Amino acid sequence: MRARLYERVRERGYDTLTAFAEARPAVPLHRLADELGEDDVAAVQVFSGLLAEAEQSRRVTRLVRDVLVRELSDDFPDGWPAVMDDEARMDVAIALGRWSGYTPETHQERVDRAGDVLLSNPPSPGWRPLGPDDELVRMLLPDEEA
């Protein structure tokens, strides 16, 4: 499957899956998968390829931030909820849970802490990170890789 994934990435003019994804900031993983093969590519396969590339380039933390941005953009296209009522808190918790599900074990503790911060000290209403280098996202999950 990985060979087919990379063949499709190259057909679209990119050398890496990371370059393909970076050209589509804040686009959810499932939409990237659909673009590469609606019938036979899943979000988890895209993530797996991105993770392999991130591990090679020692940029796993950046990938983890990128996945947060993609998950938030999927659930909150208009930005962070204006009112953090029970329903909004549940929606945020679900998005954070999906993010955590994509997080490698090496980053799980940091992601759990970042999620706790977002829930206990929510960003401004309408906040919508557009990529992994968003100031708040970087503050929540700074780079550690050397």
PDB file of N, CA and C in Angstrom, residues 73-130:
ATOM      1  N   SER A  73      -9.483  21.932  12.655  1.00  0.00           N
ATOM      2  CA  SER A  73     -10.064  22.533  11.451  1.00  0.00           C
ATOM      3  C   SER A  73     -11.242  21.699  10.938  1.00  0.00           C
ATOM      4  N   ASP A  74     -11.172  20.394  11.144  1.00  0.00           N
ATOM      5  CA  ASP A  74     -12.256  19.509  10.713  1.00  0.00           C
ATOM      6  C   ASP A  74     -13.509  19.752  11.566  1.00  0.00           C
ATOM      7  N   ASP A  75     -13.317  19.854  12.874  1.00  0.00           N
ATOM      8  CA  ASP A  75     -14.455  19.988  13.789  1.00  0.00           C
ATOM      9  C   ASP A  75     -14.918  21.424  13.989  1.00  0.00           C
ATOM     10  N   PHE A  76     -14.007  22.373  13.825  1.00  0.00           N
ATOM     11  CA  PHE A  76     -14.329  23.776  14.094  1.00  0.00           C
ATOM     12  C   PHE A  76     -13.874  24.655  12.932  1.00  0.00           C
ATOM     13  N   PRO A  77     -14.520  24.509  11.771  1.00  0.00           N
ATOM     14  CA  PRO A  77     -14.097  25.274  10.587  1.00  0.00           C
ATOM     15  C   PRO A  77     -14.209  26.787  10.783  1.00  0.00           C
ATOM     16  N   ASP A  78     -15.056  27.207  11.714  1.00  0.00           N
ATOM     17  CA  ASP A  78     -15.206  28.640  11.991  1.00  0.00           C
ATOM     18  C   ASP A  78     -14.374  29.069  13.193  1.00  0.00           C
ATOM     19  N   GLY A  79     -13.522  28.200  13.665  1.00  0.00           N
ATOM     20  CA  GLY A  79     -12.662  28.534  14.798  1.00  0.00           C
ATOM     21  C   GLY A  79     -13.196  27.988  16.115  1.00  0.00           C
ATOM     22  N   TRP A  80     -12.445  28.281  17.160  1.00  0.00           N
ATOM     23  CA  TRP A  80     -12.756  27.794  18.508  1.00  0.00           C
ATOM     24  C   TRP A  80     -14.160  28.258  18.901  1.00  0.00           C
ATOM     25  N   PRO A  81     -14.937  27.401  19.571  1.00  0.00           N
ATOM     26  CA  PRO A  81     -16.302  27.766  19.959  1.00  0.00           C
ATOM     27  C   PRO A  81     -16.349  29.050  20.790  1.00  0.00           C
ATOM     28  N   ALA A  82     -17.355  29.862  20.524  1.00  0.00           N
ATOM     29  CA  ALA A  82     -17.515  31.128  21.240  1.00  0.00           C
ATOM     30  C   ALA A  82     -17.955  30.891  22.680  1.00  0.00           C
ATOM     31  N   VAL A  83     -18.752  29.845  22.887  1.00  0.00           N
ATOM     32  CA  VAL A  83     -19.249  29.530  24.223  1.00  0.00           C
ATOM     33  C   VAL A  83     -18.822  28.105  24.554  1.00  0.00           C
ATOM     34  N   MET A  84     -18.148  27.933  25.673  1.00  0.00           N
ATOM     35  CA  MET A  84     -17.709  26.599  26.080  1.00  0.00           C
ATOM     36  C   MET A  84     -18.749  25.963  27.005  1.00  0.00           C
ATOM     37  N   ASP A  85     -19.934  25.694  26.451  1.00  0.00           N
ATOM     38  CA  ASP A  85     -20.963  24.988  27.199  1.00  0.00           C
ATOM     39  C   ASP A  85     -20.653  23.487  27.149  1.00  0.00           C
ATOM     40  N   ASP A  86     -21.526  22.694  27.724  1.00  0.00           N
ATOM     41  CA  ASP A  86     -21.278  21.248  27.789  1.00  0.00           C
ATOM     42  C   ASP A  86     -21.104  20.642  26.393  1.00  0.00           C
ATOM     43  N   GLU A  87     -21.941  21.078  25.454  1.00  0.00           N
ATOM     44  CA  GLU A  87     -21.855  20.524  24.099  1.00  0.00           C
ATOM     45  C   GLU A  87     -20.522  20.879  23.435  1.00  0.00           C
ATOM     46  N   ALA A  88     -20.097  22.122  23.575  1.00  0.00           N
ATOM     47  CA  ALA A  88     -18.824  22.546  22.984  1.00  0.00           C
ATOM     48  C   ALA A  88     -17.650  21.825  23.645  1.00  0.00           C
ATOM     49  N   ARG A  89     -17.708  21.676  24.963  1.00  0.00           N
ATOM     50  CA  ARG A  89     -16.638  20.953  25.677  1.00  0.00           C
ATOM     51  C   ARG A  89     -16.557  19.507  25.179  1.00  0.00           C
ATOM     52  N   MET A  90     -17.719  18.895  24.940  1.00  0.00           N
ATOM     53  CA  MET A  90     -17.747  17.520  24.436  1.00  0.00           C
ATOM     54  C   MET A  90     -17.144  17.474  23.025  1.00  0.00           C
ATOM     55  N   ASP A  91     -17.513  18.419  22.176  1.00  0.00           N
ATOM     56  CA  ASP A  91     -16.956  18.463  20.814  1.00  0.00           C
ATOM     57  C   ASP A  91     -15.439  18.636  20.846  1.00  0.00           C
ATOM     58  N   VAL A  92     -14.957  19.523  21.720  1.00  0.00           N
ATOM     59  CA  VAL A  92     -13.515  19.736  21.854  1.00  0.00           C
ATOM     60  C   VAL A  92     -12.856  18.449  22.360  1.00  0.00           C
ATOM     61  N   ALA A  93     -13.459  17.818  23.358  1.00  0.00           N
ATOM     62  CA  ALA A  93     -12.895  16.581  23.912  1.00  0.00           C
ATOM     63  C   ALA A  93     -12.809  15.486  22.849  1.00  0.00           C
ATOM     64  N   ILE A  94     -13.808  15.405  21.982  1.00  0.00           N
ATOM     65  CA  ILE A  94     -13.799  14.403  20.910  1.00  0.00           C
ATOM     66  C   ILE A  94     -12.661  14.694  19.928  1.00  0.00           C
ATOM     67  N   ALA A  95     -12.509  15.962  19.536  1.00  0.00           N
ATOM     68  CA  ALA A  95     -11.422  16.337  18.619  1.00  0.00           C
ATOM     69  C   ALA A  95     -10.064  16.039  19.261  1.00  0.00           C
ATOM     70  N   LEU A  96      -9.918  16.369  20.545  1.00  0.00           N
ATOM     71  CA  LEU A  96      -8.656  16.098  21.243  1.00  0.00           C
ATOM     72  C   LEU A  96      -8.420  14.596  21.378  1.00  0.00           C
ATOM     73  N   GLY A  97      -9.489  13.845  21.554  1.00  0.00           N
ATOM     74  CA  GLY A  97      -9.361  12.387  21.626  1.00  0.00           C
ATOM     75  C   GLY A  97      -8.876  11.786  20.316  1.00  0.00           C
ATOM     76  N   ARG A  98      -9.400  12.302  19.199  1.00  0.00           N
ATOM     77  CA  ARG A  98      -8.922  11.817  17.892  1.00  0.00           C
ATOM     78  C   ARG A  98      -7.452  12.184  17.710  1.00  0.00           C
ATOM     79  N   TRP A  99      -7.097  13.412  18.100  1.00  0.00           N
ATOM     80  CA  TRP A  99      -5.698  13.840  18.016  1.00  0.00           C
ATOM     81  C   TRP A  99      -4.815  12.892  18.828  1.00  0.00           C
ATOM     82  N   SER A 100      -5.249  12.599  20.034  1.00  0.00           N
ATOM     83  CA  SER A 100      -4.492  11.698  20.900  1.00  0.00           C
ATOM     84  C   SER A 100      -4.357  10.317  20.262  1.00  0.00           C
ATOM     85  N   GLY A 101      -5.411   9.880  19.581  1.00  0.00           N
ATOM     86  CA  GLY A 101      -5.370   8.579  18.916  1.00  0.00           C
ATOM     87  C   GLY A 101      -4.313   8.494  17.824  1.00  0.00           C
ATOM     88  N   TYR A 102      -4.007   9.624  17.219  1.00  0.00           N
ATOM     89  CA  TYR A 102      -2.974   9.663  16.186  1.00  0.00           C
ATOM     90  C   TYR A 102      -1.577   9.917  16.762  1.00  0.00           C
ATOM     91  N   THR A 103      -1.492  10.174  18.049  1.00  0.00           N
ATOM     92  CA  THR A 103      -0.225  10.563  18.656  1.00  0.00           C
ATOM     93  C   THR A 103       0.642   9.357  18.974  1.00  0.00           C
ATOM     94  N   PRO A 104       1.913   9.392  18.536  1.00  0.00           N
ATOM     95  CA  PRO A 104       2.827   8.305  18.909  1.00  0.00           C
ATOM     96  C   PRO A 104       3.043   8.277  20.427  1.00  0.00           C
ATOM     97  N   GLU A 105       3.316   7.107  20.946  1.00  0.00           N
ATOM     98  CA  GLU A 105       3.508   6.918  22.387  1.00  0.00           C
ATOM     99  C   GLU A 105       4.540   7.891  22.953  1.00  0.00           C
ATOM    100  N   THR A 106       5.561   8.207  22.179  1.00  0.00           N
ATOM    101  CA  THR A 106       6.629   9.105  22.632  1.00  0.00           C
ATOM    102  C   THR A 106       6.108  10.502  22.977  1.00  0.00           C
ATOM    103  N   HIS A 107       4.973  10.892  22.422  1.00  0.00           N
ATOM    104  CA  HIS A 107       4.450  12.239  22.620  1.00  0.00           C
ATOM    105  C   HIS A 107       3.123  12.259  23.396  1.00  0.00           C
ATOM    106  N   GLN A 108       2.667  11.090  23.821  1.00  0.00           N
ATOM    107  CA  GLN A 108       1.341  10.981  24.426  1.00  0.00           C
ATOM    108  C   GLN A 108       1.185  11.852  25.664  1.00  0.00           C
ATOM    109  N   GLU A 109       2.155  11.828  26.549  1.00  0.00           N
ATOM    110  CA  GLU A 109       2.049  12.591  27.794  1.00  0.00           C
ATOM    111  C   GLU A 109       1.964  14.095  27.511  1.00  0.00           C
ATOM    112  N   ARG A 110       2.779  14.556  26.581  1.00  0.00           N
ATOM    113  CA  ARG A 110       2.769  15.981  26.228  1.00  0.00           C
ATOM    114  C   ARG A 110       1.437  16.377  25.582  1.00  0.00           C
ATOM    115  N   VAL A 111       0.886  15.502  24.759  1.00  0.00           N
ATOM    116  CA  VAL A 111      -0.399  15.772  24.108  1.00  0.00           C
ATOM    117  C   VAL A 111      -1.521  15.803  25.149  1.00  0.00           C
ATOM    118  N   ASP A 112      -1.462  14.888  26.108  1.00  0.00           N
ATOM    119  CA  ASP A 112      -2.471  14.882  27.170  1.00  0.00           C
ATOM    120  C   ASP A 112      -2.434  16.202  27.943  1.00  0.00           C
ATOM    121  N   ARG A 113      -1.232  16.671  28.269  1.00  0.00           N
ATOM    122  CA  ARG A 113      -1.100  17.954  28.984  1.00  0.00           C
ATOM    123  C   ARG A 113      -1.621  19.107  28.133  1.00  0.00           C
ATOM    124  N   ALA A 114      -1.281  19.116  26.853  1.00  0.00           N
ATOM    125  CA  ALA A 114      -1.730  20.191  25.955  1.00  0.00           C
ATOM    126  C   ALA A 114      -3.253  20.201  25.860  1.00  0.00           C
ATOM    127  N   GLY A 115      -3.857  19.031  25.777  1.00  0.00           N
ATOM    128  CA  GLY A 115      -5.310  18.939  25.731  1.00  0.00           C
ATOM    129  C   GLY A 115      -5.941  19.463  27.009  1.00  0.00           C
ATOM    130  N   ASP A 116      -5.330  19.138  28.151  1.00  0.00           N
ATOM    131  CA  ASP A 116      -5.833  19.636  29.430  1.00  0.00           C
ATOM    132  C   ASP A 116      -5.779  21.164  29.467  1.00  0.00           C
ATOM    133  N   VAL A 117      -4.700  21.746  28.948  1.00  0.00           N
ATOM    134  CA  VAL A 117      -4.560  23.200  28.915  1.00  0.00           C
ATOM    135  C   VAL A 117      -5.654  23.808  28.042  1.00  0.00           C
ATOM    136  N   LEU A 118      -5.900  23.230  26.873  1.00  0.00           N
ATOM    137  CA  LEU A 118      -6.929  23.770  25.983  1.00  0.00           C
ATOM    138  C   LEU A 118      -8.323  23.723  26.622  1.00  0.00           C
ATOM    139  N   LEU A 119      -8.583  22.680  27.384  1.00  0.00           N
ATOM    140  CA  LEU A 119      -9.896  22.568  28.023  1.00  0.00           C
ATOM    141  C   LEU A 119     -10.017  23.475  29.256  1.00  0.00           C
ATOM    142  N   SER A 120      -8.936  23.605  30.025  1.00  0.00           N
ATOM    143  CA  SER A 120      -9.021  24.387  31.259  1.00  0.00           C
ATOM    144  C   SER A 120      -8.803  25.877  31.013  1.00  0.00           C
ATOM    145  N   ASN A 121      -8.115  26.215  29.951  1.00  0.00           N
ATOM    146  CA  ASN A 121      -7.805  27.613  29.643  1.00  0.00           C
ATOM    147  C   ASN A 121      -8.012  27.809  28.143  1.00  0.00           C
ATOM    148  N   PRO A 122      -9.269  27.812  27.690  1.00  0.00           N
ATOM    149  CA  PRO A 122      -9.552  27.825  26.252  1.00  0.00           C
ATOM    150  C   PRO A 122      -9.009  29.076  25.549  1.00  0.00           C
ATOM    151  N   PRO A 123      -8.622  28.908  24.294  1.00  0.00           N
ATOM    152  CA  PRO A 123      -8.189  30.059  23.510  1.00  0.00           C
ATOM    153  C   PRO A 123      -9.362  30.995  23.215  1.00  0.00           C
ATOM    154  N   SER A 124      -9.067  32.120  22.635  1.00  0.00           N
ATOM    155  CA  SER A 124     -10.102  33.100  22.295  1.00  0.00           C
ATOM    156  C   SER A 124     -11.109  32.490  21.332  1.00  0.00           C
ATOM    157  N   PRO A 125     -12.384  32.865  21.485  1.00  0.00           N
ATOM    158  CA  PRO A 125     -13.393  32.400  20.530  1.00  0.00           C
ATOM    159  C   PRO A 125     -12.963  32.748  19.099  1.00  0.00           C
ATOM    160  N   GLY A 126     -13.155  31.797  18.201  1.00  0.00           N
ATOM    161  CA  GLY A 126     -12.800  32.021  16.803  1.00  0.00           C
ATOM    162  C   GLY A 126     -11.359  31.676  16.465  1.00  0.00           C
ATOM    163  N   TRP A 127     -10.532  31.361  17.488  1.00  0.00           N
ATOM    164  CA  TRP A 127      -9.143  30.977  17.211  1.00  0.00           C
ATOM    165  C   TRP A 127      -9.137  29.796  16.262  1.00  0.00           C
ATOM    166  N   ARG A 128      -8.358  29.920  15.202  1.00  0.00           N
ATOM    167  CA  ARG A 128      -8.303  28.869  14.191  1.00  0.00           C
ATOM    168  C   ARG A 128      -6.880  28.754  13.681  1.00  0.00           C
ATOM    169  N   PRO A 129      -6.120  27.820  14.239  1.00  0.00           N
ATOM    170  CA  PRO A 129      -4.741  27.681  13.776  1.00  0.00           C
ATOM    171  C   PRO A 129      -4.717  27.215  12.324  1.00  0.00           C
ATOM    172  N   LEU A 130      -3.805  27.792  11.544  1.00  0.00           N
ATOM    173  CA  LEU A 130      -3.745  27.470  10.120  1.00  0.00           C
ATOM    174  C   LEU A 130      -2.591  26.534   9.776  1.00  0.00           C
TER     175      LEU A 130
END
